[in-house]
mmCIF file of C-alpha atoms in Angstrom:
data_model
loop_
_atom_site.group_PDB
_atom_site.id
_atom_site.type_symbol
_atom_site.label_atom_id
_atom_site.label_comp_id
_atom_site.label_asym_id
_atom_site.label_seq_id
_atom_site.Cartn_x
_atom_site.Cartn_y
_atom_site.Cartn_z
ATOM 1 C CA MET B 1 -14.931 -22.555 39.230
ATOM 2 C CA SER B 2 -12.345 -22.158 41.942
ATOM 3 C CA ILE B 3 -9.906 -24.968 42.718
ATOM 4 C CA LEU B 4 -11.060 -24.905 46.341
ATOM 5 C CA SER B 5 -14.630 -25.829 45.448
ATOM 6 C CA LEU B 6 -13.622 -28.972 43.559
ATOM 7 C CA HIS B 7 -15.347 -31.164 46.132
ATOM 8 C CA ASN B 8 -18.732 -29.867 45.017
ATOM 9 C CA SER B 9 -18.461 -31.109 41.448
ATOM 10 C CA LEU B 10 -19.323 -34.580 40.190
ATOM 11 C CA ASN B 11 -16.574 -34.565 37.550
ATOM 12 C CA THR B 12 -13.810 -34.410 40.183
ATOM 13 C CA TYR B 13 -14.885 -37.715 41.678
ATOM 14 C CA LEU B 14 -15.443 -39.367 38.305
ATOM 15 C CA ILE B 15 -11.959 -38.334 37.109
ATOM 16 C CA LEU B 16 -10.395 -39.563 40.359
ATOM 17 C CA ALA B 17 -12.195 -42.893 39.968
ATOM 18 C CA ALA B 18 -10.992 -43.169 36.366
ATOM 19 C CA ILE B 19 -7.385 -42.494 37.445
ATOM 20 C CA LEU B 20 -7.605 -45.122 40.196
ATOM 21 C CA PHE B 21 -9.108 -47.595 37.716
ATOM 22 C CA GLY B 22 -6.288 -46.925 35.273
ATOM 23 C CA MET B 23 -3.670 -47.484 37.963
ATOM 24 C CA GLY B 24 -5.387 -50.745 38.872
ATOM 25 C CA VAL B 25 -5.328 -51.895 35.240
ATOM 26 C CA TYR B 26 -1.668 -50.920 34.967
ATOM 27 C CA GLY B 27 -0.811 -52.888 38.097
ATOM 28 C CA LEU B 28 -2.829 -55.853 36.903
ATOM 29 C CA VAL B 29 -0.995 -56.124 33.565
ATOM 30 C CA THR B 30 2.503 -55.374 34.881
ATOM 31 C CA ARG B 31 2.690 -57.217 38.218
ATOM 32 C CA ARG B 32 4.268 -60.655 38.041
ATOM 33 C CA THR B 33 3.123 -62.071 41.378
ATOM 34 C CA LEU B 34 -0.353 -63.059 42.496
ATOM 35 C CA VAL B 35 -0.250 -60.789 45.561
ATOM 36 C CA GLY B 36 0.655 -57.777 43.432
ATOM 37 C CA MET B 37 -2.238 -58.484 41.085
ATOM 38 C CA LEU B 38 -4.571 -58.771 44.083
ATOM 39 C CA ILE B 39 -3.459 -55.335 45.320
ATOM 40 C CA ALA B 40 -4.160 -53.876 41.867
ATOM 41 C CA SER B 41 -7.626 -55.445 41.798
ATOM 42 C CA GLU B 42 -8.397 -53.794 45.146
ATOM 43 C CA LEU B 43 -7.624 -50.453 43.491
ATOM 44 C CA ILE B 44 -10.145 -51.246 40.747
ATOM 45 C CA LEU B 45 -12.826 -52.091 43.327
ATOM 46 C CA ALA B 46 -12.135 -48.822 45.175
ATOM 47 C CA ALA B 47 -12.606 -46.928 41.897
ATOM 48 C CA ALA B 48 -15.973 -48.614 41.352
ATOM 49 C CA SER B 49 -17.059 -47.718 44.886
ATOM 50 C CA ILE B 50 -16.074 -44.057 44.404
ATOM 51 C CA ASN B 51 -18.173 -43.925 41.236
ATOM 52 C CA PHE B 52 -21.181 -45.349 43.075
ATOM 53 C CA MET B 53 -20.815 -42.898 45.940
ATOM 54 C CA ALA B 54 -20.350 -39.907 43.621
ATOM 55 C CA PHE B 55 -23.498 -40.616 41.630
ATOM 56 C CA ASN B 56 -25.257 -41.358 44.901
ATOM 57 C CA ARG B 57 -24.355 -37.931 46.239
ATOM 58 C CA PHE B 58 -25.006 -35.850 43.132
ATOM 59 C CA THR B 59 -27.755 -37.444 41.059
ATOM 60 C CA ALA B 60 -29.616 -40.181 42.965
ATOM 61 C CA PRO B 61 -33.024 -39.382 44.426
ATOM 62 C CA ASP B 62 -32.505 -41.628 47.459
ATOM 63 C CA PRO B 63 -28.931 -41.243 48.813
ATOM 64 C CA THR B 64 -29.147 -44.321 51.042
ATOM 65 C CA VAL B 65 -29.193 -46.782 48.128
ATOM 66 C CA GLY B 66 -25.676 -46.056 46.933
ATOM 67 C CA GLN B 67 -24.283 -46.241 50.460
ATOM 68 C CA ILE B 68 -25.897 -49.656 50.966
ATOM 69 C CA PHE B 69 -24.537 -50.817 47.615
ATOM 70 C CA THR B 70 -21.046 -49.638 48.568
ATOM 71 C CA LEU B 71 -21.301 -51.573 51.833
ATOM 72 C CA PHE B 72 -22.128 -54.701 49.825
ATOM 73 C CA ILE B 73 -19.157 -54.037 47.519
ATOM 74 C CA MET B 74 -16.949 -53.849 50.635
ATOM 75 C CA ALA B 75 -18.272 -57.183 51.919
ATOM 76 C CA ILE B 76 -17.698 -58.873 48.555
ATOM 77 C CA ALA B 77 -14.215 -57.344 48.299
ATOM 78 C CA ALA B 78 -13.306 -58.664 51.746
ATOM 79 C CA ALA B 79 -14.513 -62.143 50.772
ATOM 80 C CA GLU B 80 -12.556 -61.903 47.500
ATOM 81 C CA ALA B 81 -9.389 -60.880 49.327
ATOM 82 C CA ALA B 82 -9.708 -63.760 51.812
ATOM 83 C CA ILE B 83 -10.305 -66.369 49.091
ATOM 84 C CA GLY B 84 -7.593 -64.964 46.834
ATOM 85 C CA LEU B 85 -5.007 -64.956 49.594
ATOM 86 C CA SER B 86 -5.806 -68.495 50.707
ATOM 87 C CA ILE B 87 -5.466 -69.628 47.083
ATOM 88 C CA THR B 88 -2.136 -67.766 46.934
ATOM 89 C CA ILE B 89 -0.911 -69.612 50.012
ATOM 90 C CA ALA B 90 -2.098 -72.967 48.642
ATOM 91 C CA VAL B 91 -0.318 -72.246 45.342
ATOM 92 C CA TYR B 92 2.854 -71.308 47.224
ATOM 93 C CA ARG B 93 2.765 -74.617 49.094
ATOM 94 C CA ASN B 94 2.503 -76.609 45.903
ATOM 95 C CA TYR B 95 4.819 -74.647 43.598
ATOM 96 C CA LYS B 96 7.136 -72.866 46.089
ATOM 97 C CA SER B 97 6.453 -69.703 44.095
ATOM 98 C CA VAL B 98 3.675 -67.200 43.458
ATOM 99 C CA ASP B 99 5.128 -65.959 40.188
ATOM 100 C CA THR B 100 2.474 -66.113 37.501
ATOM 101 C CA GLU B 101 4.906 -67.532 34.948
ATOM 102 C CA ASP B 102 5.421 -70.642 37.057
ATOM 103 C CA LEU B 103 1.729 -71.459 37.231
ATOM 104 C CA VAL B 104 1.286 -72.772 33.696
ATOM 105 C CA ASP B 105 0.343 -76.397 34.389
ATOM 106 C CA LEU B 106 -3.141 -75.916 32.993
ATOM 107 C CA GLN B 107 -1.755 -74.591 29.722
ATOM 108 C CA GLY B 108 -1.691 -78.097 28.248
ATOM 109 C CA MET L 1 -13.498 -8.225 73.611
ATOM 110 C CA ASN L 2 -16.116 -7.011 76.025
ATOM 111 C CA PRO L 3 -17.093 -10.043 78.183
ATOM 112 C CA THR L 4 -20.682 -8.949 78.347
ATOM 113 C CA ASP L 5 -20.897 -8.858 74.591
ATOM 114 C CA ALA L 6 -21.922 -12.465 74.028
ATOM 115 C CA SER L 7 -22.725 -11.950 70.386
ATOM 116 C CA GLY L 8 -19.098 -11.118 69.581
ATOM 117 C CA ILE L 9 -17.617 -14.598 69.361
ATOM 118 C CA ILE L 10 -20.834 -16.121 68.053
ATOM 119 C CA GLY L 11 -21.006 -13.424 65.445
ATOM 120 C CA PHE L 12 -17.465 -14.323 64.372
ATOM 121 C CA PHE L 13 -18.445 -17.956 63.900
ATOM 122 C CA THR L 14 -21.655 -17.253 62.054
ATOM 123 C CA ASN L 15 -20.877 -14.314 59.843
ATOM 124 C CA ASP L 16 -20.080 -14.647 56.206
ATOM 125 C CA GLY L 17 -16.337 -14.214 56.487
ATOM 126 C CA PHE L 18 -15.854 -17.268 58.679
ATOM 127 C CA ALA L 19 -18.064 -19.385 56.427
ATOM 128 C CA GLY L 20 -15.831 -18.388 53.541
ATOM 129 C CA TYR L 21 -12.718 -19.438 55.472
ATOM 130 C CA ALA L 22 -14.330 -22.769 56.403
ATOM 131 C CA ASP L 23 -15.140 -23.463 52.781
ATOM 132 C CA ALA L 24 -11.576 -22.655 51.759
ATOM 133 C CA LEU L 25 -10.223 -24.925 54.503
ATOM 134 C CA ALA L 26 -12.532 -27.748 53.372
ATOM 135 C CA GLY L 27 -11.259 -27.276 49.832
ATOM 136 C CA ILE L 28 -7.613 -27.421 50.948
ATOM 137 C CA VAL L 29 -8.186 -30.596 52.983
ATOM 138 C CA PHE L 30 -9.994 -32.114 50.016
ATOM 139 C CA LEU L 31 -7.023 -31.373 47.741
ATOM 140 C CA ILE L 32 -4.651 -32.962 50.271
ATOM 141 C CA MET L 33 -6.800 -36.070 50.452
ATOM 142 C CA LEU L 34 -7.033 -36.207 46.650
ATOM 143 C CA ALA L 35 -3.224 -36.117 46.472
ATOM 144 C CA THR L 36 -3.015 -38.782 49.204
ATOM 145 C CA THR L 37 -5.292 -41.097 47.239
ATOM 146 C CA ILE L 38 -3.416 -40.697 43.972
ATOM 147 C CA ILE L 39 0.060 -40.974 45.524
ATOM 148 C CA GLY L 40 -1.019 -44.059 47.479
ATOM 149 C CA GLY L 41 -2.353 -45.608 44.288
ATOM 150 C CA ILE L 42 0.886 -44.885 42.429
ATOM 151 C CA ILE L 43 2.890 -46.511 45.236
ATOM 152 C CA ALA L 44 0.518 -49.487 45.295
ATOM 153 C CA CYS L 45 0.899 -50.282 41.606
ATOM 154 C CA ASN L 46 4.550 -49.273 41.130
ATOM 155 C CA ALA L 47 6.517 -50.169 44.273
ATOM 156 C CA GLU L 48 9.240 -52.742 43.762
ATOM 157 C CA ARG L 49 8.704 -54.489 47.104
ATOM 158 C CA LEU L 50 5.227 -55.766 47.872
ATOM 159 C CA VAL L 51 5.305 -54.605 51.504
ATOM 160 C CA ARG L 52 5.621 -51.043 50.279
ATOM 161 C CA ALA L 53 2.807 -51.659 47.813
ATOM 162 C CA VAL L 54 0.557 -52.710 50.721
ATOM 163 C CA ALA L 55 1.521 -49.580 52.643
ATOM 164 C CA GLY L 56 0.660 -47.491 49.571
ATOM 165 C CA LEU L 57 -2.650 -49.330 49.311
ATOM 166 C CA ALA L 58 -3.454 -48.451 52.935
ATOM 167 C CA LEU L 59 -2.599 -44.797 52.225
ATOM 168 C CA CYS L 60 -4.836 -44.840 49.151
ATOM 169 C CA PHE L 61 -7.717 -46.336 51.169
ATOM 170 C CA ILE L 62 -7.373 -43.653 53.860
ATOM 171 C CA GLY L 63 -7.686 -41.020 51.130
ATOM 172 C CA VAL L 64 -10.711 -42.828 49.688
ATOM 173 C CA ALA L 65 -12.321 -42.826 53.157
ATOM 174 C CA ALA L 66 -11.843 -39.053 53.358
ATOM 175 C CA ILE L 67 -13.431 -38.723 49.921
ATOM 176 C CA TYR L 68 -16.450 -40.708 51.129
ATOM 177 C CA TYR L 69 -16.661 -38.235 53.993
ATOM 178 C CA TYR L 70 -16.815 -35.398 51.488
ATOM 179 C CA LEU L 71 -19.618 -37.276 49.712
ATOM 180 C CA ASN L 72 -21.919 -36.919 52.750
ATOM 181 C CA SER L 73 -21.371 -40.496 53.948
ATOM 182 C CA PRO L 74 -19.454 -40.597 57.247
ATOM 183 C CA PHE L 75 -20.759 -44.104 57.970
ATOM 184 C CA VAL L 76 -19.325 -45.544 54.760
ATOM 185 C CA ALA L 77 -16.086 -43.656 55.423
ATOM 186 C CA MET L 78 -15.792 -45.348 58.822
ATOM 187 C CA MET L 79 -16.558 -48.736 57.270
ATOM 188 C CA GLN L 80 -13.870 -48.094 54.649
ATOM 189 C CA MET L 81 -11.312 -47.474 57.384
ATOM 190 C CA LEU L 82 -12.407 -50.552 59.351
ATOM 191 C CA ILE L 83 -12.733 -53.053 56.508
ATOM 192 C CA TYR L 84 -10.132 -51.961 53.989
ATOM 193 C CA VAL L 85 -7.382 -50.349 56.052
ATOM 194 C CA GLY L 86 -7.952 -52.547 59.104
ATOM 195 C CA ALA L 87 -8.765 -55.915 57.574
ATOM 196 C CA VAL L 88 -7.935 -56.232 53.875
ATOM 197 C CA CYS L 89 -4.505 -54.570 54.039
ATOM 198 C CA VAL L 90 -3.543 -56.613 57.101
ATOM 199 C CA THR L 91 -4.687 -59.807 55.366
ATOM 200 C CA ILE L 92 -2.548 -58.984 52.327
ATOM 201 C CA ALA L 93 0.401 -58.269 54.631
ATOM 202 C CA PHE L 94 -0.101 -61.716 56.204
ATOM 203 C CA ALA L 95 -0.107 -63.314 52.766
ATOM 204 C CA ILE L 96 3.159 -61.551 51.911
ATOM 205 C CA MET L 97 4.704 -62.876 55.120
ATOM 206 C CA LEU L 98 3.408 -66.433 54.621
ATOM 207 C CA ALA L 99 4.092 -66.813 50.912
ATOM 208 C CA ALA L 100 7.301 -64.704 50.871
ATOM 209 C CA PRO L 101 7.030 -63.724 47.192
ATOM 210 C CA GLU L 102 10.226 -61.674 47.417
ATOM 211 C CA ASN L 103 12.541 -64.587 48.052
ATOM 212 C CA ASN L 104 12.845 -66.121 44.622
ATOM 213 C CA LYS L 105 11.990 -63.260 42.340
ATOM 214 C CA LYS L 106 12.139 -63.972 38.646
ATOM 215 C CA GLN L 107 14.633 -61.904 36.689
ATOM 216 C CA GLY L 108 13.688 -63.227 33.266
ATOM 217 C CA PRO L 109 12.357 -61.194 30.348
ATOM 218 C CA PRO L 110 9.149 -59.356 31.226
ATOM 219 C CA GLY L 111 5.867 -60.075 29.530
ATOM 220 C CA PRO L 112 4.748 -58.149 26.458
ATOM 221 C CA LEU L 113 2.324 -55.914 28.370
ATOM 222 C CA SER L 114 4.687 -54.815 31.146
ATOM 223 C CA GLY L 115 6.489 -51.552 30.639
ATOM 224 C CA PRO L 116 5.401 -48.954 28.038
ATOM 225 C CA LEU L 117 2.658 -51.045 26.455
ATOM 226 C CA GLY L 118 0.976 -51.582 29.827
ATOM 227 C CA LEU L 119 1.247 -47.868 30.532
ATOM 228 C CA VAL L 120 -0.363 -47.103 27.161
ATOM 229 C CA THR L 121 -3.157 -49.596 27.866
ATOM 230 C CA ALA L 122 -3.941 -48.120 31.277
ATOM 231 C CA GLY L 123 -3.638 -44.566 29.920
ATOM 232 C CA LEU L 124 -6.089 -45.271 27.106
ATOM 233 C CA VAL L 125 -8.590 -46.808 29.541
ATOM 234 C CA THR L 126 -8.235 -43.808 31.869
ATOM 235 C CA ILE L 127 -8.533 -41.197 29.111
ATOM 236 C CA GLY L 128 -11.542 -42.965 27.650
ATOM 237 C CA MET L 129 -13.329 -43.071 30.992
ATOM 238 C CA ILE L 130 -12.492 -39.428 31.759
ATOM 239 C CA GLY L 131 -13.779 -38.347 28.345
ATOM 240 C CA LEU L 132 -16.958 -40.325 28.857
ATOM 241 C CA ALA L 133 -17.472 -38.816 32.322
ATOM 242 C CA VAL L 134 -16.794 -35.219 31.284
ATOM 243 C CA ASN L 135 -18.795 -35.244 28.069
ATOM 244 C CA THR L 136 -21.928 -36.863 29.471
ATOM 245 C CA LYS L 137 -24.669 -34.694 30.924
ATOM 246 C CA PHE L 138 -25.896 -36.283 34.149
ATOM 247 C CA GLN L 139 -29.388 -35.339 35.244
ATOM 248 C CA ALA L 140 -29.728 -34.609 38.953
ATOM 249 C CA MET L 141 -32.943 -35.789 40.565
ATOM 250 C CA PRO L 142 -34.640 -34.119 43.547
ATOM 251 C CA THR L 143 -33.608 -35.967 46.687
ATOM 252 C CA VAL L 144 -36.144 -37.424 49.077
ATOM 253 C CA ASN L 145 -33.828 -37.609 52.120
ATOM 254 C CA MET L 146 -30.291 -36.776 53.217
ATOM 255 C CA GLY L 147 -28.967 -40.348 53.406
ATOM 256 C CA GLU L 148 -28.821 -40.586 57.180
ATOM 257 C CA VAL L 149 -27.332 -43.605 58.965
ATOM 258 C CA LYS L 150 -30.725 -44.394 60.468
ATOM 259 C CA LEU L 151 -32.236 -44.758 57.008
ATOM 260 C CA ILE L 152 -29.310 -46.986 55.907
ATOM 261 C CA GLY L 153 -30.049 -49.299 58.835
ATOM 262 C CA ALA L 154 -33.761 -49.315 58.055
ATOM 263 C CA GLY L 155 -33.032 -50.078 54.398
ATOM 264 C CA LEU L 156 -30.692 -52.947 55.283
ATOM 265 C CA LEU L 157 -33.413 -54.554 57.398
ATOM 266 C CA THR L 158 -36.383 -53.952 55.075
ATOM 267 C CA SER L 159 -35.861 -53.449 51.340
ATOM 268 C CA TYR L 160 -32.416 -55.038 51.169
ATOM 269 C CA SER L 161 -32.753 -57.734 53.838
ATOM 270 C CA MET L 162 -32.586 -60.508 51.240
ATOM 271 C CA VAL L 163 -29.328 -59.145 49.798
ATOM 272 C CA PHE L 164 -28.018 -58.684 53.328
ATOM 273 C CA GLU L 165 -28.654 -62.355 54.159
ATOM 274 C CA LEU L 166 -27.085 -63.463 50.871
ATOM 275 C CA VAL L 167 -23.953 -61.405 51.568
ATOM 276 C CA SER L 168 -23.731 -62.941 55.034
ATOM 277 C CA ILE L 169 -23.882 -66.436 53.517
ATOM 278 C CA VAL L 170 -21.256 -65.478 50.919
ATOM 279 C CA LEU L 171 -18.966 -64.206 53.680
ATOM 280 C CA LEU L 172 -19.487 -67.382 55.733
ATOM 281 C CA ILE L 173 -18.723 -69.603 52.737
ATOM 282 C CA ALA L 174 -15.666 -67.459 51.931
ATOM 283 C CA ILE L 175 -14.314 -67.845 55.470
ATOM 284 C CA ILE L 176 -14.872 -71.613 55.549
ATOM 285 C CA GLY L 177 -13.589 -72.032 52.002
ATOM 286 C CA SER L 178 -10.413 -70.065 52.617
ATOM 287 C CA LEU L 179 -9.745 -72.115 55.756
ATOM 288 C CA VAL L 180 -10.245 -75.357 53.821
ATOM 289 C CA ILE L 181 -8.049 -74.260 50.905
ATOM 290 C CA ALA L 182 -5.221 -72.920 53.066
ATOM 291 C CA ARG L 183 -5.327 -75.904 55.415
ATOM 292 C CA HIS L 184 -4.851 -78.445 52.615
ATOM 293 C CA GLY L 185 -1.356 -79.913 52.713
ATOM 294 C CA ARG L 186 -0.565 -78.352 56.032
ATOM 295 C CA SER L 187 0.818 -81.575 57.526
ATOM 296 C CA LYS L 188 3.751 -81.936 55.157
#
């Protein structure tokens, strides 16, 4: 298979989604601020959406279902980003920091 | 070219050679967008300053929108540009400005998972998922339609109307909730 016809194979999209997911996991375990972790979680959600759309294009009998599902993922991700950022701002007001190591009051 | 020969230019656009060039061009653009997505993702999870991470995230989302376009879904690609690049990235940029996480950065010892161990963790997850994807045989089903935008709209208003209403309520509650949370303690 030629390198120029990569966009016609399901494996290309699945591998890309896996790489994005791995980068999201890496960011999630290495970032030390809440905003950085939120950015990494957006990468993970994008990887999940790419997987849905790839299977929707190549294997699903009705290609509208995956597109609708991806639209719902986008709506939930937008809600998650809004809530997460407002929590970040509330935490910053109370602690004067968004570093995860400072937020250990619930540790007991 | 003879001006009376109308089939000349049309023949150039419809013959096999041009179709081959168009396919090659589509493949090259796809490779560029693939590289854009991966480079944006690397910037988003590795950049030292968070503003640059948000810029990398926007780049990654533009590449993902192009990949949706290659997956026969121009509507979802447009929504990706509008919602992710236009709304989510800007919201994160606002949070960086309001919370200023760069000001008092911790310089203490990093956690156990940051550095090589985190890289190994993410690499194992990635390799496992790639192996699973490559070694599984996925059965393609005969399609009943082409996934047109009209059918997406019809589906949202008939089969998935309940989910649509639920997502609207979730979004409304998220907006009100984020306002309430961020407003708390505003007076001091």
